[in-house]
Short mmCIF file of C-alpha atoms in Angstrom, two decimals:
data_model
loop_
_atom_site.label_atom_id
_atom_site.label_comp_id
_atom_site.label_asym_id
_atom_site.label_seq_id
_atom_site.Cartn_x
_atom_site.Cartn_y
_atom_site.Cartn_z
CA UNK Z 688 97.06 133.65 161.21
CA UNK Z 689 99.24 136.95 161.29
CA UNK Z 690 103.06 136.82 159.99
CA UNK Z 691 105.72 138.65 160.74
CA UNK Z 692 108.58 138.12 158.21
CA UNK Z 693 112.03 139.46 159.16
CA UNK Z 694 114.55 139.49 156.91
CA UNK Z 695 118.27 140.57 156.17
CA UNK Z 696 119.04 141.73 152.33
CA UNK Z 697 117.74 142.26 149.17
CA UNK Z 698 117.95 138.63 148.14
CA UNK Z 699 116.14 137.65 151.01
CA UNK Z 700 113.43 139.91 150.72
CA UNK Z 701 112.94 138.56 147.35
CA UNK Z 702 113.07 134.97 148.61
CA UNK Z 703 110.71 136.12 151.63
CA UNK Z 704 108.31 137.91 148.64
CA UNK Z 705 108.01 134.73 146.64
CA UNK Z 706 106.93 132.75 149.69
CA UNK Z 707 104.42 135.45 150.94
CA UNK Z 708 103.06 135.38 147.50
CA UNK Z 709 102.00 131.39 148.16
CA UNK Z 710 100.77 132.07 151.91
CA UNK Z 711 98.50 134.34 150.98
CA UNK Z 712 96.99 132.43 148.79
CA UNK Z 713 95.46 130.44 151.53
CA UNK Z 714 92.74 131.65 153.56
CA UNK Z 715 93.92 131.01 157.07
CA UNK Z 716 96.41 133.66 156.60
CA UNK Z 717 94.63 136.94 157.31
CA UNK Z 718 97.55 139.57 157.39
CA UNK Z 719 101.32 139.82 156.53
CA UNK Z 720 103.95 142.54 157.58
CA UNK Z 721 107.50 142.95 157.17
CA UNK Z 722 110.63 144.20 159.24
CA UNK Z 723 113.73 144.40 156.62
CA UNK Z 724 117.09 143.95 158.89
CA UNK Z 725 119.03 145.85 156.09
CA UNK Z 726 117.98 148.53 153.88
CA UNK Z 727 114.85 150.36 153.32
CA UNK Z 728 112.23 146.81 151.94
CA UNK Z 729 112.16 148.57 148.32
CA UNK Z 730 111.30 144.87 147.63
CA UNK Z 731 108.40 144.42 149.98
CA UNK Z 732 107.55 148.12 149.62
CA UNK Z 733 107.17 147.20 145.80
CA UNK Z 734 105.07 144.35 146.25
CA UNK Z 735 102.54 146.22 148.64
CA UNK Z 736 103.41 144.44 151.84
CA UNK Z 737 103.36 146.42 154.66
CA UNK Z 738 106.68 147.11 156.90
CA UNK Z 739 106.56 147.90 160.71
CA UNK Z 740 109.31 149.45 162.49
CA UNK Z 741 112.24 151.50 161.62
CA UNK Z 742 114.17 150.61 158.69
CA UNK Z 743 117.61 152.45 156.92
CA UNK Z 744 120.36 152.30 154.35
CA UNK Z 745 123.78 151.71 156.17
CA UNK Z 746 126.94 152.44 154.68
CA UNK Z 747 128.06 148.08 154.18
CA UNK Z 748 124.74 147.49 152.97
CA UNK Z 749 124.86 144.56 155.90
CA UNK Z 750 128.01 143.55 154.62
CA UNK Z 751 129.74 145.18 158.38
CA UNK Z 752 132.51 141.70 158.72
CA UNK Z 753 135.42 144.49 158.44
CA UNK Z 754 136.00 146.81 161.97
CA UNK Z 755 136.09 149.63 159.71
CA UNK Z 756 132.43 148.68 157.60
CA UNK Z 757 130.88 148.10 160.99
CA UNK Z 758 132.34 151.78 162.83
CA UNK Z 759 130.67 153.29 159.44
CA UNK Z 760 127.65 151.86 160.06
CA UNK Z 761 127.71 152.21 164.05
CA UNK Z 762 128.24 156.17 163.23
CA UNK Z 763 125.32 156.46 160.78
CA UNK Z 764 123.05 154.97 163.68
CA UNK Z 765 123.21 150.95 163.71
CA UNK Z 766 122.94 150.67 167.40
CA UNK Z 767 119.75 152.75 167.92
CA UNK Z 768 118.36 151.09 164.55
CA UNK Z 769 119.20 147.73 165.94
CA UNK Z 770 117.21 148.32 168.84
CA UNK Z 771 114.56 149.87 167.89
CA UNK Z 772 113.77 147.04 165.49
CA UNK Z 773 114.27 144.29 168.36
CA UNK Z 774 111.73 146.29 170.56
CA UNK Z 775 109.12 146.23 167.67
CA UNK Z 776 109.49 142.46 167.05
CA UNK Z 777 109.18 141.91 170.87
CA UNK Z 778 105.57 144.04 171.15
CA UNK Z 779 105.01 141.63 167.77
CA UNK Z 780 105.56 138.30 169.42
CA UNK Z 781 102.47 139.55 172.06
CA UNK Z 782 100.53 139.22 168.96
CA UNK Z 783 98.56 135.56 167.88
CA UNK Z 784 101.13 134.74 164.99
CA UNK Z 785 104.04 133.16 163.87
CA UNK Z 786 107.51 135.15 162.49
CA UNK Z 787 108.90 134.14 159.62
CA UNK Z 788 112.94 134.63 159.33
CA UNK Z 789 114.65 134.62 156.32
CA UNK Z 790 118.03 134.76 156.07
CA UNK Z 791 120.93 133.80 158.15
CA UNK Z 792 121.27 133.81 162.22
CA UNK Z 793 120.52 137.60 162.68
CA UNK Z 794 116.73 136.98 161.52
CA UNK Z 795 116.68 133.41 163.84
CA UNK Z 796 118.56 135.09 167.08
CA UNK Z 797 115.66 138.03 166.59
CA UNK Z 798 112.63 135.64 166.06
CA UNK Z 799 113.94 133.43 168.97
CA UNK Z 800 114.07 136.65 171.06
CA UNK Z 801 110.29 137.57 170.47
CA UNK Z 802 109.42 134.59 172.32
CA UNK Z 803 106.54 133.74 169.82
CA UNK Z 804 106.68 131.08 167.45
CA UNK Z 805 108.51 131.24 164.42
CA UNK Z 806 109.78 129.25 160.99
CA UNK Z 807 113.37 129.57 159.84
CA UNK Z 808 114.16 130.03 155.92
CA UNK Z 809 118.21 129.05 155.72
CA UNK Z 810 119.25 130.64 152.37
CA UNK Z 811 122.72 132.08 153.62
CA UNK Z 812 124.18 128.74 154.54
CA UNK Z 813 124.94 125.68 152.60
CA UNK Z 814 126.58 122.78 153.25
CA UNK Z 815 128.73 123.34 149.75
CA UNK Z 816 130.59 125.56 151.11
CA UNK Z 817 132.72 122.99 153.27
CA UNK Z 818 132.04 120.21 151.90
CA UNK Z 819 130.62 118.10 148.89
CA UNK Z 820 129.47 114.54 148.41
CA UNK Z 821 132.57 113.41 148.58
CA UNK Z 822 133.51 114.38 151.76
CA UNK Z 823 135.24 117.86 153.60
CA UNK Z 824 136.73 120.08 150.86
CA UNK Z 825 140.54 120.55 151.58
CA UNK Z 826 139.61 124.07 151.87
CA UNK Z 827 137.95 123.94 154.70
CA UNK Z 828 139.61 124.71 158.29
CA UNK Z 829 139.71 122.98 161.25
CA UNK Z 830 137.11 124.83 163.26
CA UNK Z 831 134.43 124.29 160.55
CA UNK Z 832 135.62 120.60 161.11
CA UNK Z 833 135.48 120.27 164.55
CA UNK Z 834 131.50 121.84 164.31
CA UNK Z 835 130.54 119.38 162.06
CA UNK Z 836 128.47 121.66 160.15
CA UNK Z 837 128.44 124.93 158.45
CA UNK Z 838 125.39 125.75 160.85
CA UNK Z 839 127.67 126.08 164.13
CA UNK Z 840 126.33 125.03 167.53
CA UNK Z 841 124.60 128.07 168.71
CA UNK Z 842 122.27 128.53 165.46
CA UNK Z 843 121.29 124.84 165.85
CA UNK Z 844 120.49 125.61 169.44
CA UNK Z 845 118.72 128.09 168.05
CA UNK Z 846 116.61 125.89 165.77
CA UNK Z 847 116.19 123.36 168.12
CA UNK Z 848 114.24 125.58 170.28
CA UNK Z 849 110.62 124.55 170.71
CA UNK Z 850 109.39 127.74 169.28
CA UNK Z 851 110.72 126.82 166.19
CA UNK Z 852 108.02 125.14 164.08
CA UNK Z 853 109.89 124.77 161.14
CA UNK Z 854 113.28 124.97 159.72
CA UNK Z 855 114.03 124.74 155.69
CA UNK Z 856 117.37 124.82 154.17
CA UNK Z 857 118.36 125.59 150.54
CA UNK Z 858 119.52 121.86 149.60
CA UNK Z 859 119.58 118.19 150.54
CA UNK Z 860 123.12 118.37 151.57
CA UNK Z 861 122.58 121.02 154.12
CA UNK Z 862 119.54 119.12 155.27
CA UNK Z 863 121.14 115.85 155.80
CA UNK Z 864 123.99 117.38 158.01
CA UNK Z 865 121.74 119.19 160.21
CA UNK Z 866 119.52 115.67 160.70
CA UNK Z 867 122.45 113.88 161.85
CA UNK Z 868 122.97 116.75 164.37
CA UNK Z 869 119.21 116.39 165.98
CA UNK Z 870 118.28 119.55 163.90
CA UNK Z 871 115.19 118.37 161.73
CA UNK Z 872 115.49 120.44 158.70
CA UNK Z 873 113.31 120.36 155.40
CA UNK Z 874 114.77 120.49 151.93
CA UNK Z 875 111.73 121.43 149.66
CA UNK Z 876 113.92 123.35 147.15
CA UNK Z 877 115.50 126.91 147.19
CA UNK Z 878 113.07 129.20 146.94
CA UNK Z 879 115.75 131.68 144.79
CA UNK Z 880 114.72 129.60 141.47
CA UNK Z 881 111.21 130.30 141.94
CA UNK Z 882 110.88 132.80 139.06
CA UNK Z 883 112.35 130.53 136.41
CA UNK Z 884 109.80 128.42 135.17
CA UNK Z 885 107.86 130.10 132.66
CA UNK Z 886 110.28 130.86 129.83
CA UNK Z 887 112.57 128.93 127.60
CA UNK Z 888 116.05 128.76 128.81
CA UNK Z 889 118.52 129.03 126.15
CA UNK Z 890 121.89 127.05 126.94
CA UNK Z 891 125.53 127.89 126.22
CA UNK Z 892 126.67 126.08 123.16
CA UNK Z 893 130.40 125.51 121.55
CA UNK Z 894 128.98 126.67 118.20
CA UNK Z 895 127.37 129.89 118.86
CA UNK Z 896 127.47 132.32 116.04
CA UNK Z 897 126.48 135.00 118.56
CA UNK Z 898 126.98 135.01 122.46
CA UNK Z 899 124.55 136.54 124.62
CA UNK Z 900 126.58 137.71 128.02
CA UNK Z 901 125.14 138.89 131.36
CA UNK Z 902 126.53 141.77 133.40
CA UNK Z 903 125.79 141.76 137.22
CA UNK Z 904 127.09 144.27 139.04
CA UNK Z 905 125.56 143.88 141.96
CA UNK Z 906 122.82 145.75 143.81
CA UNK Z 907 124.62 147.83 146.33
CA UNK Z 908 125.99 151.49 145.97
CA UNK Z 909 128.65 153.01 145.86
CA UNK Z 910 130.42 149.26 145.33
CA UNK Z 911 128.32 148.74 142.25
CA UNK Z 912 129.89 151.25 140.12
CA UNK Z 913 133.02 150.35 140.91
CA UNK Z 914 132.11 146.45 139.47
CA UNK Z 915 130.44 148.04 136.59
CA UNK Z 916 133.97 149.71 135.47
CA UNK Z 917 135.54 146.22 136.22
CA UNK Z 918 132.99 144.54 134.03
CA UNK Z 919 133.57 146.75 131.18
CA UNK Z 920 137.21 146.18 131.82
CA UNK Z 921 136.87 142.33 131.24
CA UNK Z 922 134.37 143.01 128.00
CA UNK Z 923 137.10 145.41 126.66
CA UNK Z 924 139.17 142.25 126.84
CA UNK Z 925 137.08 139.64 125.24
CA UNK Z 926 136.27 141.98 122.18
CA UNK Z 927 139.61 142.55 121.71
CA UNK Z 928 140.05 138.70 121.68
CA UNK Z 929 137.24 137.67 119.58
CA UNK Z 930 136.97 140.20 116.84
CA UNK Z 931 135.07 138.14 114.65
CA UNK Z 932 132.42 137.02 116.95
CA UNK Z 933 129.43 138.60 117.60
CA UNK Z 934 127.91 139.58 121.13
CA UNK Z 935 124.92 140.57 123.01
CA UNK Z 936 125.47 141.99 126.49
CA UNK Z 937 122.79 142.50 128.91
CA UNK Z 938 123.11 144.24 131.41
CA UNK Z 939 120.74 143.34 134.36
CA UNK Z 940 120.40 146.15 136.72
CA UNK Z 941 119.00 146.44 140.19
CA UNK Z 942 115.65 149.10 140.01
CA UNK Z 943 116.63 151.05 142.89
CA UNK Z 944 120.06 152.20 141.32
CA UNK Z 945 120.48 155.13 139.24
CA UNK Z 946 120.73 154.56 136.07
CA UNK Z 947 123.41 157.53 134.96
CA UNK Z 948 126.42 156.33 136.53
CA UNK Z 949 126.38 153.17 134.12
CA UNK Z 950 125.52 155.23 131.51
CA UNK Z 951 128.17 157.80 131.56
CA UNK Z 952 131.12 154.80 131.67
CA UNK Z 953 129.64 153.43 128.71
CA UNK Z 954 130.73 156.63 127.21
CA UNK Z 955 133.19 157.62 127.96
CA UNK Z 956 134.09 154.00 127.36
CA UNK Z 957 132.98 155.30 123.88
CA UNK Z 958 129.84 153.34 123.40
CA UNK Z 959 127.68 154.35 121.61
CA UNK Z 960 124.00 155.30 121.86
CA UNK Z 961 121.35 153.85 119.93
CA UNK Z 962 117.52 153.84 119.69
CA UNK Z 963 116.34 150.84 121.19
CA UNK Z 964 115.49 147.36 118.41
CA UNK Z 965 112.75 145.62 120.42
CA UNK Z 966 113.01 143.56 116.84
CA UNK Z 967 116.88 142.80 117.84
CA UNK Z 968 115.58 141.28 121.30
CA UNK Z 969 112.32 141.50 122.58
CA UNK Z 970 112.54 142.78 126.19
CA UNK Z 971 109.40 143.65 128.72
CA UNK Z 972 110.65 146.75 129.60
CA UNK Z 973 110.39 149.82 127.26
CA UNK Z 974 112.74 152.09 129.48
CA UNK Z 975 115.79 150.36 128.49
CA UNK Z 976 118.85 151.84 126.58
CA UNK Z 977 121.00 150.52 124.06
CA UNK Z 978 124.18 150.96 123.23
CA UNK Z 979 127.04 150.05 120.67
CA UNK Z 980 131.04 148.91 120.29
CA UNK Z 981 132.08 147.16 117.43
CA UNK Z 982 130.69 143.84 116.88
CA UNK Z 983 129.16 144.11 119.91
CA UNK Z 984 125.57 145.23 121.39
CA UNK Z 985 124.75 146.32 125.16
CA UNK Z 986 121.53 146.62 126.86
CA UNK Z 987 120.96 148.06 130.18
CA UNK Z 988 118.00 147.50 131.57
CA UNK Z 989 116.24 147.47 135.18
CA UNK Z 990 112.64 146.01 134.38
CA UNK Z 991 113.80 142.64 131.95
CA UNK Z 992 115.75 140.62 135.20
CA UNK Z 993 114.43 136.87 134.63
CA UNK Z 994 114.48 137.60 130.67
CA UNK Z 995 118.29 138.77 131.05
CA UNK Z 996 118.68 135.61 132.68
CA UNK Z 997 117.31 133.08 130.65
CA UNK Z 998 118.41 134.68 127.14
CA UNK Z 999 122.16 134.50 128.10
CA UNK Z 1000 124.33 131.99 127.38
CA UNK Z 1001 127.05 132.77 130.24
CA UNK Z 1002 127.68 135.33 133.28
CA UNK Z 1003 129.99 137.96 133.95
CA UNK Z 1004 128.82 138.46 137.11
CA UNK Z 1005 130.02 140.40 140.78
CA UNK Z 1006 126.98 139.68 142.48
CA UNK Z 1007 125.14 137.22 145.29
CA UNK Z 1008 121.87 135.69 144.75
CA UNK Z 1009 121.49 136.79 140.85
CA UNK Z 1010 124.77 134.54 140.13
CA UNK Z 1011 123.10 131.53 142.07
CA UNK Z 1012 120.14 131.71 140.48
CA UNK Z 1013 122.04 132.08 136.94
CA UNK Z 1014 123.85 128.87 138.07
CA UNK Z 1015 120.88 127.58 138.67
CA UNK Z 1016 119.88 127.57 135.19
CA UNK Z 1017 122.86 125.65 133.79
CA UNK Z 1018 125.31 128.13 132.69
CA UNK Z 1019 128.50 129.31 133.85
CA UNK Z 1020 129.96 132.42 135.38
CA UNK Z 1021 132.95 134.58 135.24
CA UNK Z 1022 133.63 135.69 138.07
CA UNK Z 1023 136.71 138.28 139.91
CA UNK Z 1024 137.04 139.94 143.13
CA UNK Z 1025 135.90 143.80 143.56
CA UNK Z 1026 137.09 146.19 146.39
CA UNK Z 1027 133.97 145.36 148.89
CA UNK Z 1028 132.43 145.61 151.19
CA UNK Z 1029 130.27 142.94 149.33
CA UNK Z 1030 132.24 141.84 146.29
CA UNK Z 1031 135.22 140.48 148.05
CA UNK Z 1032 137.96 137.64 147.24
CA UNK Z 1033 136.49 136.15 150.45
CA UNK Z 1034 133.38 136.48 149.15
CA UNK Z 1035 134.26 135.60 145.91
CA UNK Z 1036 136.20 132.06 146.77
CA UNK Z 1037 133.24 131.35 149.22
CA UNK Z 1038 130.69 131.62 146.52
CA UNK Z 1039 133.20 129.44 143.76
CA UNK Z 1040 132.86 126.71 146.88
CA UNK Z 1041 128.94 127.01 147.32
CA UNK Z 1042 128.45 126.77 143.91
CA UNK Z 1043 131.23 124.77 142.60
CA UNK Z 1044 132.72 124.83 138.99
CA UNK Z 1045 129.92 126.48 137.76
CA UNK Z 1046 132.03 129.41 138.50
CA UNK Z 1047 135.25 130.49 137.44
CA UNK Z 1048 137.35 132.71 139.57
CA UNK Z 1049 140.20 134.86 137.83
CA UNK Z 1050 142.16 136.65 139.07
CA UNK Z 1051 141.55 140.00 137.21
CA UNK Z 1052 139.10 141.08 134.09
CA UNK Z 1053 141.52 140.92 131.88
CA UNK Z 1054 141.63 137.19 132.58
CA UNK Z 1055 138.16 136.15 130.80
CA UNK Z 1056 138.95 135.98 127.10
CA UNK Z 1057 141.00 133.31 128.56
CA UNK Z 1058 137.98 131.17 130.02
CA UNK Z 1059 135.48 132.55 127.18
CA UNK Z 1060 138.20 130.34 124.68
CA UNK Z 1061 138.18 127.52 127.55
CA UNK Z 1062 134.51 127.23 127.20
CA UNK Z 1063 134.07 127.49 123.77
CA UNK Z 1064 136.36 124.43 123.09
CA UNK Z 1065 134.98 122.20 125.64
CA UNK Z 1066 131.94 120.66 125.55
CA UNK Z 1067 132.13 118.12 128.18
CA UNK Z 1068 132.81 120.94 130.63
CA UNK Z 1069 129.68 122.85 129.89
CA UNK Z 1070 127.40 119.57 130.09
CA UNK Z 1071 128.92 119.16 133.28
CA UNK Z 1072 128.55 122.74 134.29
CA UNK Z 1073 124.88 122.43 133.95
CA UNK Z 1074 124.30 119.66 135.67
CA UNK Z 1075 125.89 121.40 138.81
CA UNK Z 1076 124.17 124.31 138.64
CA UNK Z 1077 121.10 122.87 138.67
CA UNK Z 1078 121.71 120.21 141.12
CA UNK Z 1079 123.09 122.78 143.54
CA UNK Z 1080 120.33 125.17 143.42
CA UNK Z 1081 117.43 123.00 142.41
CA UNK Z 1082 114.28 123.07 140.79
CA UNK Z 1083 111.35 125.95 140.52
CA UNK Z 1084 108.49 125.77 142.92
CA UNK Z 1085 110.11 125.81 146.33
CA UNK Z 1086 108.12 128.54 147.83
CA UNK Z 1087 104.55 126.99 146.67
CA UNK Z 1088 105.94 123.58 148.72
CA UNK Z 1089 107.43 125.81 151.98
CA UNK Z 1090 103.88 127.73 151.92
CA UNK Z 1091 102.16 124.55 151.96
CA UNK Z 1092 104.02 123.06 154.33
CA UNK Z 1093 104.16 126.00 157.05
CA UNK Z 1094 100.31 125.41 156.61
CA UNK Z 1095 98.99 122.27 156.78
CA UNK Z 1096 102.37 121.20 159.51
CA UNK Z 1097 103.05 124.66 161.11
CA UNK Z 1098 99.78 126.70 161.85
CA UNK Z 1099 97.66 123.42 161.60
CA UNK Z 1100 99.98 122.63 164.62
CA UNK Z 1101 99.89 126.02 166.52
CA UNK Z 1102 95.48 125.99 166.62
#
């Protein structure tokens, strides 16, 4: 069985990777390829899987929702990209497989287009983000309302097409909705906590004599930087606060950024540099610098992600799938709004509402000493903070179960 896996972000190639990793495990599949929607696949590229087709940076990064993001991107060559993909997934769907899309309806519309069969991997949409158990969230507007779903009635025709061989959403919620709307949809876990089984997770505690933060700025340039100096604005803030207390930061960068730019605010931020104490915390990744303020002690590093993860007790965070999946562990985020095109207070609110109160908005930087103190005095809040994260986002092993079922119910089915 050949697969084609389309795909539309960085996240998404990582979810998309995980799952490959499990197909290929069994023998029926004999050859995977990739065609990344946005950006150049460093993920898949990384990994060894091959890509077909063009492929190229735009301005947004894929986040084009603003006239002016998409005219960027429509001048650097997103028209003639655009089709030149759709033409290469077309010649694809002559070929005996099935395409695997990953992402939101971009992927689906271009798998449904091939006229092949296909799977659909829902990680952009959740059912959170208008509604809870409870019922609608009073957030949530009237049209949202009136389509019963945050899937809206064109992607479930979508889904409901009989090329569609399988559809899997990121949580039982989601799932549930789409049932009641004649769209059979699978919720086998979210594939985003896949990574996050094999270490100890340590958990934010009231008592902590020293607090391990993590930075996410986000993975996309030039917005990035400008989240990094935003960051360092709200750490300026809590050490100022909490003079006495000690603190780790670690900084979890993306590998295809630069490096310097973080650097050089650190110092002239006047941070300074320091040789690197792998006895201080033991990190896989012997390229990373270190750097100190005070009572406090920063790592950046670009090779250490899951370990960044797990060994800190809370998130400052202006980022997309890296703040569910540190949700997803139990722990809470800081969160504030950036300039874009990403990083948004749209963007921002909608992911408070997908993930609930497992992240807190402010307003501006300066505005996290203020939850830091909230958190530290309430106990009952951060038990309940970690049962929503994890409830939300689920448990580890969704991509062995997707894998598994895409082949004993999906090629099994197709001969």
């Amino acid at each position: 069985m050949k697969i084609l896996v389309i795909s539309n972000g960085h996240g998404e190639d990582t979810i998309a990777i995980s799952i490959i990793k499990e197909l290929i495990t069994y023998s029926i599949v004999s050859e995977v390829v990739a065609l990344p929607l946005v950006g150049e696949g460093y993920a898949f590229k990384n990994n060894q899987i091959p890509i077909i087709g063009k492929v190229s940076n735009m301005p947004s990064g894929g986040f084009n929702q603003k006239i002016s993001e998409l005219l960027r991107d429509v001048n650097k060559g997103l028209i003639n990209l655009t089709y030149q993909q759709y033409k290469v997934i077309y010649q694809w769907g002559k070929e005996d497989g099935i395409i695997l899309a990953v992402g939101d309806i971009l992927p689906l519309f271009f798998a449904w287009l091939s006229n092949t069969n296909f799977a659909f991997i829902g990680v952009a949409k959740s059912e959170y983000y208008v509604r809870d158990e409870s019922g609608w969230l009073s957030s949530t507007s009237m049209i949202d309302r009136f389509f019963k779903s945050v899937y809206y009635p064109w992607e479930r025709w979508l889904m409901r097409s009989n090329k569609c061989k399988g559809i899997f959403v990121r949580d039982t919620l989601t799932a549930a909705s789409l049932c009641k709307l004649k769209v059979f949809a699978h919720a086998l876990g979210n594939p985003m906590m896949n990574d996050f089984s094999k270490l100890t997770t340590v958990c934010f505690d009231t008592h902590l004599d020293q607090i391990t933060i993590l930075l996410l700025p986000g993975s996309r340039t030039p917005e990035t930087w400008r989240n990094w100096n935003l960051i360092l604005q709200s750490i300026q803030t809590i050490l100022k606060t909490f003079p006495k207390k000690s603190f780790l930061f670690l900084s979890a960068i993306a590998p295809s950024l630069k490096f310097t730019p973080f650097q050089k605010e650190l110092i002239d931020d006047n941070w300074k540099n320091q040789t690197l104490d792998q006895d201080y915390i033991k990190l896989k990744d012997s390229q990373a610098l270190q750097f100190q303020k005070k009572n406090a002690t920063l790592i950046l590093t670009q090779f250490a992600y899951e370990e960044c993860l797990q060994s800190s007790h809370l998130g400052i965070a202006m980022a997309g799938t890296a703040t569910e999946q540190f949700v997803g562990l139990g722990k809470p985020v800081i969160s504030f709004p950036g300039e874009g095109p990403q990083f948004t207070q749209y963007f921002a609110e909608s992911q408070t509402r997908l993930l609930g109160h497992s992240v807190i908005l402010v307003k501006k930087p300066n505005n996290s000493s203020e939850v830091l103190k909230k958190l530290l005095s309430d106990k009952k809040l951060i038990n309940s903070i970690s049962k929503n994260g994890k409830k939300r986002m689920g448990k580890s092993g969704a991509s062995k179960r997707i894998a598994k079922y895409l082949v004993n119910k999906c090629f099994d089915d197709l001969g």
